[in-house]
Short mmCIF file of C-alpha atoms in Angstrom, two decimals:
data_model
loop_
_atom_site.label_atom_id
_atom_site.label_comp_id
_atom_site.label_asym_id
_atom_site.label_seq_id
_atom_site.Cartn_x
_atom_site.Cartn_y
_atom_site.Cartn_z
CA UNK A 29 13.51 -27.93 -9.49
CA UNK A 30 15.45 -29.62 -6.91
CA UNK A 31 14.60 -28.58 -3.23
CA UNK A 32 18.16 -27.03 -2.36
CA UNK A 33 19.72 -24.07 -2.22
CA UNK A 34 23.39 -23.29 -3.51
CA UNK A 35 26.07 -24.13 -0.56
CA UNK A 36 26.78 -21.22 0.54
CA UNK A 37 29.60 -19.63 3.27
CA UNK A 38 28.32 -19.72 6.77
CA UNK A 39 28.63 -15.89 7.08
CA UNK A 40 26.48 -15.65 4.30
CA UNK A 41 23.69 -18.03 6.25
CA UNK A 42 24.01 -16.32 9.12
CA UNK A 43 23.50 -12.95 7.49
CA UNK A 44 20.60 -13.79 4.88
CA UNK A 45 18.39 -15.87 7.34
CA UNK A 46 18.74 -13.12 10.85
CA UNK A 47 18.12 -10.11 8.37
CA UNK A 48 14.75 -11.71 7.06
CA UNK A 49 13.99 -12.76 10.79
CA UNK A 50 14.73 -9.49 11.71
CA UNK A 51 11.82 -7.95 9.07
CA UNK A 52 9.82 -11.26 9.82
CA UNK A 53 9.25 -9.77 13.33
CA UNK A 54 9.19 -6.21 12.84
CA UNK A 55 6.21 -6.82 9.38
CA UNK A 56 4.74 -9.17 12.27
CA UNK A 57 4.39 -6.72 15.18
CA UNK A 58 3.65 -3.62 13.16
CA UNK A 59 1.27 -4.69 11.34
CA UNK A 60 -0.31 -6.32 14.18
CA UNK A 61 -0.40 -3.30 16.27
CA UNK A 62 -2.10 -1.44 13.21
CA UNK A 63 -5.09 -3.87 13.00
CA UNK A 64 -4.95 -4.03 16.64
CA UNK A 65 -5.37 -0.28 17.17
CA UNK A 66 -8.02 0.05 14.55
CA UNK A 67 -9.73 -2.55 16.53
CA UNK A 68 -10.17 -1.08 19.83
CA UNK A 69 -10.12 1.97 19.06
CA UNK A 70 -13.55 2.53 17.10
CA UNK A 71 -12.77 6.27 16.00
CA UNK A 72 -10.16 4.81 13.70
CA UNK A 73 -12.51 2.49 12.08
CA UNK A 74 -12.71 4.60 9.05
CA UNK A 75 -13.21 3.86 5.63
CA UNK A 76 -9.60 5.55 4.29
CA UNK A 77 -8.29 2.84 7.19
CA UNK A 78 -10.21 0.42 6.48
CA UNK A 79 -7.69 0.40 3.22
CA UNK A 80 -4.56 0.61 5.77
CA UNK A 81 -5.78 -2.37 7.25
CA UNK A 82 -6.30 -4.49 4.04
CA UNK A 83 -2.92 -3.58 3.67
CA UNK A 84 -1.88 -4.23 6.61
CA UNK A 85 -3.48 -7.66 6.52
CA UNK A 86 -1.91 -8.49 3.29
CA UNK A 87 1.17 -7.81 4.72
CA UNK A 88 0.61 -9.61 7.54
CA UNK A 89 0.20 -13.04 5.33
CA UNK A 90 2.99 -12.74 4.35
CA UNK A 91 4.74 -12.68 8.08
CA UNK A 92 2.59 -15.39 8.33
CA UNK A 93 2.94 -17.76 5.62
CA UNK A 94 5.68 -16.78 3.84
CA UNK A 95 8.35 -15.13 5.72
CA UNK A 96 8.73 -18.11 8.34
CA UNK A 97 9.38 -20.52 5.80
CA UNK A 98 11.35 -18.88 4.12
CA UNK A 99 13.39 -17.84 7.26
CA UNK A 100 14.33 -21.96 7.71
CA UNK A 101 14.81 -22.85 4.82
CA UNK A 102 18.05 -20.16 4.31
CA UNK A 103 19.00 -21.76 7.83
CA UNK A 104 18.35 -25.26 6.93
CA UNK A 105 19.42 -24.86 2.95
CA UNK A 106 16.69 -26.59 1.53
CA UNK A 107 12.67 -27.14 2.05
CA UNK A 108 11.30 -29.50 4.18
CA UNK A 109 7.48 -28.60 4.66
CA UNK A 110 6.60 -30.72 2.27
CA UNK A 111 4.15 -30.07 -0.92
CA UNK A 112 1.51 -28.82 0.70
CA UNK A 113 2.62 -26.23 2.72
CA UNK A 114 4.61 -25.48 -0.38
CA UNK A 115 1.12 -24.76 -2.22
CA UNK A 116 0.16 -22.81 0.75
CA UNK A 117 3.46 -20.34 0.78
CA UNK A 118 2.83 -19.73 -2.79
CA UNK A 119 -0.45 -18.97 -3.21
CA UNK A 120 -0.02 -16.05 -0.44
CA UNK A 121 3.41 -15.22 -2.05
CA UNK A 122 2.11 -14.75 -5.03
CA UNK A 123 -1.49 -13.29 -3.70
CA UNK A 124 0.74 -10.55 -1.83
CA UNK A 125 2.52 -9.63 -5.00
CA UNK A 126 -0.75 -8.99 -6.93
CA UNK A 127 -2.53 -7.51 -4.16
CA UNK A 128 -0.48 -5.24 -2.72
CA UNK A 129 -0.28 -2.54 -5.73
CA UNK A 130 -3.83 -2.34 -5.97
CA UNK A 131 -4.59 -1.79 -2.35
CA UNK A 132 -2.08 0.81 -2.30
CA UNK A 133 -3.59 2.19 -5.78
CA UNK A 134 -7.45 1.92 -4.15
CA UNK A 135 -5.67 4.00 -0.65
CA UNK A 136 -4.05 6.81 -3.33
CA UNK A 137 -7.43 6.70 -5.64
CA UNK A 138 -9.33 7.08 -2.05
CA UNK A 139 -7.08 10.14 -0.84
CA UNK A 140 -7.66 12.03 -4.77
CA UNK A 141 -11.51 11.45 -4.47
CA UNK A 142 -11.47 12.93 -1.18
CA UNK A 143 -9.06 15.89 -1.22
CA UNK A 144 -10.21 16.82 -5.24
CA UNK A 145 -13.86 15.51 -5.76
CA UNK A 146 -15.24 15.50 -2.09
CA UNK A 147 -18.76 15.66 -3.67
CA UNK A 148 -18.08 12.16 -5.09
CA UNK A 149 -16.53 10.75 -2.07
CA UNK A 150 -19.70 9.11 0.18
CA UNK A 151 -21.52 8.05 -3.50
CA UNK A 152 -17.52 5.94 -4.38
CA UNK A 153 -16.34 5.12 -0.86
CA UNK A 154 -18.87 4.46 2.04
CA UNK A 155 -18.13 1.95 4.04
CA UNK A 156 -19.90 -1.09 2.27
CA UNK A 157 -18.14 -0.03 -0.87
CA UNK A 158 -14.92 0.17 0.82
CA UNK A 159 -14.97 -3.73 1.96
CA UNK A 160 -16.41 -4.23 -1.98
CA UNK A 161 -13.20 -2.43 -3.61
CA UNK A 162 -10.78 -4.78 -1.08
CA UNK A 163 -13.09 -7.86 -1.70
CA UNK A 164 -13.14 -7.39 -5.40
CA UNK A 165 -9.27 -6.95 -5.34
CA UNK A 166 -8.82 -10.35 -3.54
CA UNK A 167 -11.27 -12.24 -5.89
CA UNK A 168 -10.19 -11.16 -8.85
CA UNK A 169 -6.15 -11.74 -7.89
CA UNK A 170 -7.35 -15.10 -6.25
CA UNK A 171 -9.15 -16.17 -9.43
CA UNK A 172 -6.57 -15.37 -11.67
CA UNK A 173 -4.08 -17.71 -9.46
CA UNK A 174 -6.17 -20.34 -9.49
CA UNK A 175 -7.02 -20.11 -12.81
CA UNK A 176 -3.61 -20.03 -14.18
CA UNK A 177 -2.39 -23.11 -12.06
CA UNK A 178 -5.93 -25.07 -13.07
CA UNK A 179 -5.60 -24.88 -17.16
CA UNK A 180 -1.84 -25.57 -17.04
CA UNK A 181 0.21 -22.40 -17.58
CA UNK A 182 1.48 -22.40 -14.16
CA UNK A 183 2.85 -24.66 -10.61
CA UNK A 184 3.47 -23.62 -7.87
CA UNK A 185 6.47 -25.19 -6.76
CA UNK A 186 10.19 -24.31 -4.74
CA UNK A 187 12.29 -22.28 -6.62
CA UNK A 188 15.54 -22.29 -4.63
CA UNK A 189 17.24 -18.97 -6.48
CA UNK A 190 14.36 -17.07 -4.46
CA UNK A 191 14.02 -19.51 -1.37
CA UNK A 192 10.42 -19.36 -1.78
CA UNK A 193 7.75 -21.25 -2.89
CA UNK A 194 6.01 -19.64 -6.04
CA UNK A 195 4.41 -19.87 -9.40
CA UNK A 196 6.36 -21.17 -12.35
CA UNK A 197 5.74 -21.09 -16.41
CA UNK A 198 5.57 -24.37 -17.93
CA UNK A 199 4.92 -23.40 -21.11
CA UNK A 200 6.46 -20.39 -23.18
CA UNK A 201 3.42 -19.04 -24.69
CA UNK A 202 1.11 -19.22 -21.14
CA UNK A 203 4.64 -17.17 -19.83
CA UNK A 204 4.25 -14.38 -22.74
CA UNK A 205 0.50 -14.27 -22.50
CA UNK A 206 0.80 -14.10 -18.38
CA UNK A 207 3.33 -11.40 -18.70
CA UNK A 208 1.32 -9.49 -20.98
CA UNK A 209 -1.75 -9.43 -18.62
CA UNK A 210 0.31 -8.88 -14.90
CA UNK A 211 2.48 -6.03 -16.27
CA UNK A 212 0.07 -3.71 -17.22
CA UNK A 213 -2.67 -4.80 -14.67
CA UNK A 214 -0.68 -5.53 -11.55
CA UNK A 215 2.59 -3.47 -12.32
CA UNK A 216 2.02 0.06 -14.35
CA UNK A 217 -1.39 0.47 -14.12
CA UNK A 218 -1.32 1.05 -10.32
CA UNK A 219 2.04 3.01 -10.92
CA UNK A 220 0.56 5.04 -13.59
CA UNK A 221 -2.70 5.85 -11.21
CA UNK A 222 -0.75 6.24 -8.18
CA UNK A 223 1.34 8.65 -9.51
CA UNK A 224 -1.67 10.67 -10.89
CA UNK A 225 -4.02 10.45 -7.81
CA UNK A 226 -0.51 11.90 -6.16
CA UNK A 227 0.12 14.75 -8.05
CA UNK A 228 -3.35 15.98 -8.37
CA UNK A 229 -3.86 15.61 -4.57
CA UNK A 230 -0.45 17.76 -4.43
CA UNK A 231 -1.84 20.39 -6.89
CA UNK A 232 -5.16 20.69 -5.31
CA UNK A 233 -3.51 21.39 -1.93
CA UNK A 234 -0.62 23.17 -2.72
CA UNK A 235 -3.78 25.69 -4.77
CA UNK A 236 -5.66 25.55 -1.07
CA UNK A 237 -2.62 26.61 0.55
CA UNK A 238 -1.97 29.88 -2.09
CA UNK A 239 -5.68 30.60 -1.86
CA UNK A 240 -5.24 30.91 2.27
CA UNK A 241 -1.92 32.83 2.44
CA UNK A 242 -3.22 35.13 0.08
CA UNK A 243 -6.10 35.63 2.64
CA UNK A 244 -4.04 36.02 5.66
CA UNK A 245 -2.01 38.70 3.28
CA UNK A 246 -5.14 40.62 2.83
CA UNK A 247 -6.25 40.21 6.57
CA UNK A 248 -2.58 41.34 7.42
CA UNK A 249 -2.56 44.24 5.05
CA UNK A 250 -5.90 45.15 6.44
CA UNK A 251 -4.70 44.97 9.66
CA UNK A 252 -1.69 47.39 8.79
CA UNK A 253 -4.08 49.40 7.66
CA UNK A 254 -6.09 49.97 10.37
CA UNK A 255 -3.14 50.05 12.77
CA UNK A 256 -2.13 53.13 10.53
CA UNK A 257 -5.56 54.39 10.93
CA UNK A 258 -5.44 54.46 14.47
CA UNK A 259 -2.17 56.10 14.82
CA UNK A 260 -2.90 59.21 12.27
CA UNK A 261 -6.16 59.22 14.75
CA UNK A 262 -4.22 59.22 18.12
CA UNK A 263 -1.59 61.68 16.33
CA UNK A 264 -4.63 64.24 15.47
CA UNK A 265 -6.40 63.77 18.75
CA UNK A 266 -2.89 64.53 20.96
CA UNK A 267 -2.06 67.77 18.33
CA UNK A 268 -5.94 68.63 18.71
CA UNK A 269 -5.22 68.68 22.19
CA UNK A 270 -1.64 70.75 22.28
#
């Protein structure tokens, strides 16, 4: 693919390349701050933050090696960085894409064994097996990558449509079979679990809430109770008295 973008209007420059300067920055700085506060702050340090921060890291990458480049070439209208940094941009574009879901699936899966199987919690998600879940999501996304680039299904290489560097089929069949495995892996299996993890952590706390209202109904009805008590007993004492 040729390394140029489509001319375009200079309104349209000027609009494309400040608005994805403008989320460079703010994806830059807030992520920042998060891994920043989690850093000096040790009461943060966590193990449900520990998956804020992967995400926040992943994120970050992608302010980092991604966004920039991305950022000059919409200003310059085509890439000049060369192969390598090409390579570079599209391993962490890609990487980001992959990664993301599941660190957002591990955070929902975290939340569900800790709200709705408590017991389970410190056996699934102590710290050490915290950094094992984020390491294993890396590896496995990283491996498949590489892999798919090594045997020939896949280059990474400027696609101008996107203004990004990124993976690309060359052949038909690696595209179906490639399809066939992200979709349900890195697409609707983290929607699918994410959405269940969700509900059942709403369901278990919209139960906890019932079971406590209908507790502070008894403790109030009790309460009327006794304040009715007390009144019949002032009421007899004062006639007692007459």
């Amino acid at each position: 693919m040729p390394p140029f973008l489509e001319p375009r209007d200079t309104g349209i420059v000027i609009v494309e390349s400040s608005t994805l300067l403008f989320l460079n920055v703010v994806s830059l700085l807030g992520n920042a701050l998060i891994c920043l506060a989690v850093y000096r702050k040790p009461q943060l340090r966590t193990t449900t933050n520990l998956f804020i921060v992967a995400l926040a890291v992943c994120d970050l990458s992608s302010a980092v090696f991604v966004m920039p480049f991305s950022s000059a070439v919409l200003i310059k209208g085509e890439w000049i960085f060369g192969d390598v940094l090409c390579s570079v941009q599209g391993f962490f574009t890609v990487l980001n894409i992959y990664a993301s879901p599941c660190l957002i699936t591990l955070t929902a899966f975290n939340r569900y064994v800790r709200i709705v199987k408590t017991k389970m919690y410190n056996k699934l998600f102590s710290m050490g097996k915290c950094q094992l879940w984020i390491c294993s999501v890396y590896v496995v996304v990283t491996t498949y990558i590489v892999t798919q680039v090594v045997v020939g299904n896949q280059k990474i290489q400027f696609v101008p449509g996107y203004a990004v560097c990124t993976s690309t089929h060359l052949r038909e069949a690696a595209k179906v079979i490639h399809y066939s495995f992200v979709v349900p892996v890195f697409v609707v299996g983290p929607i699918v679990i994410t959405t269940i993890c969700c509900c059942r952590i709403f369901k278990t706390i919209r139960r906890h809430n019932n079971v406590l209202a209908v507790k502070d109904k008894s403790k109030h009805e009790g309460g009327r109770k006794n304040e009715a008590c007390l009144d019949s007993a002032v009421i007899t004492l004062i006639e007692c008295y007459n």
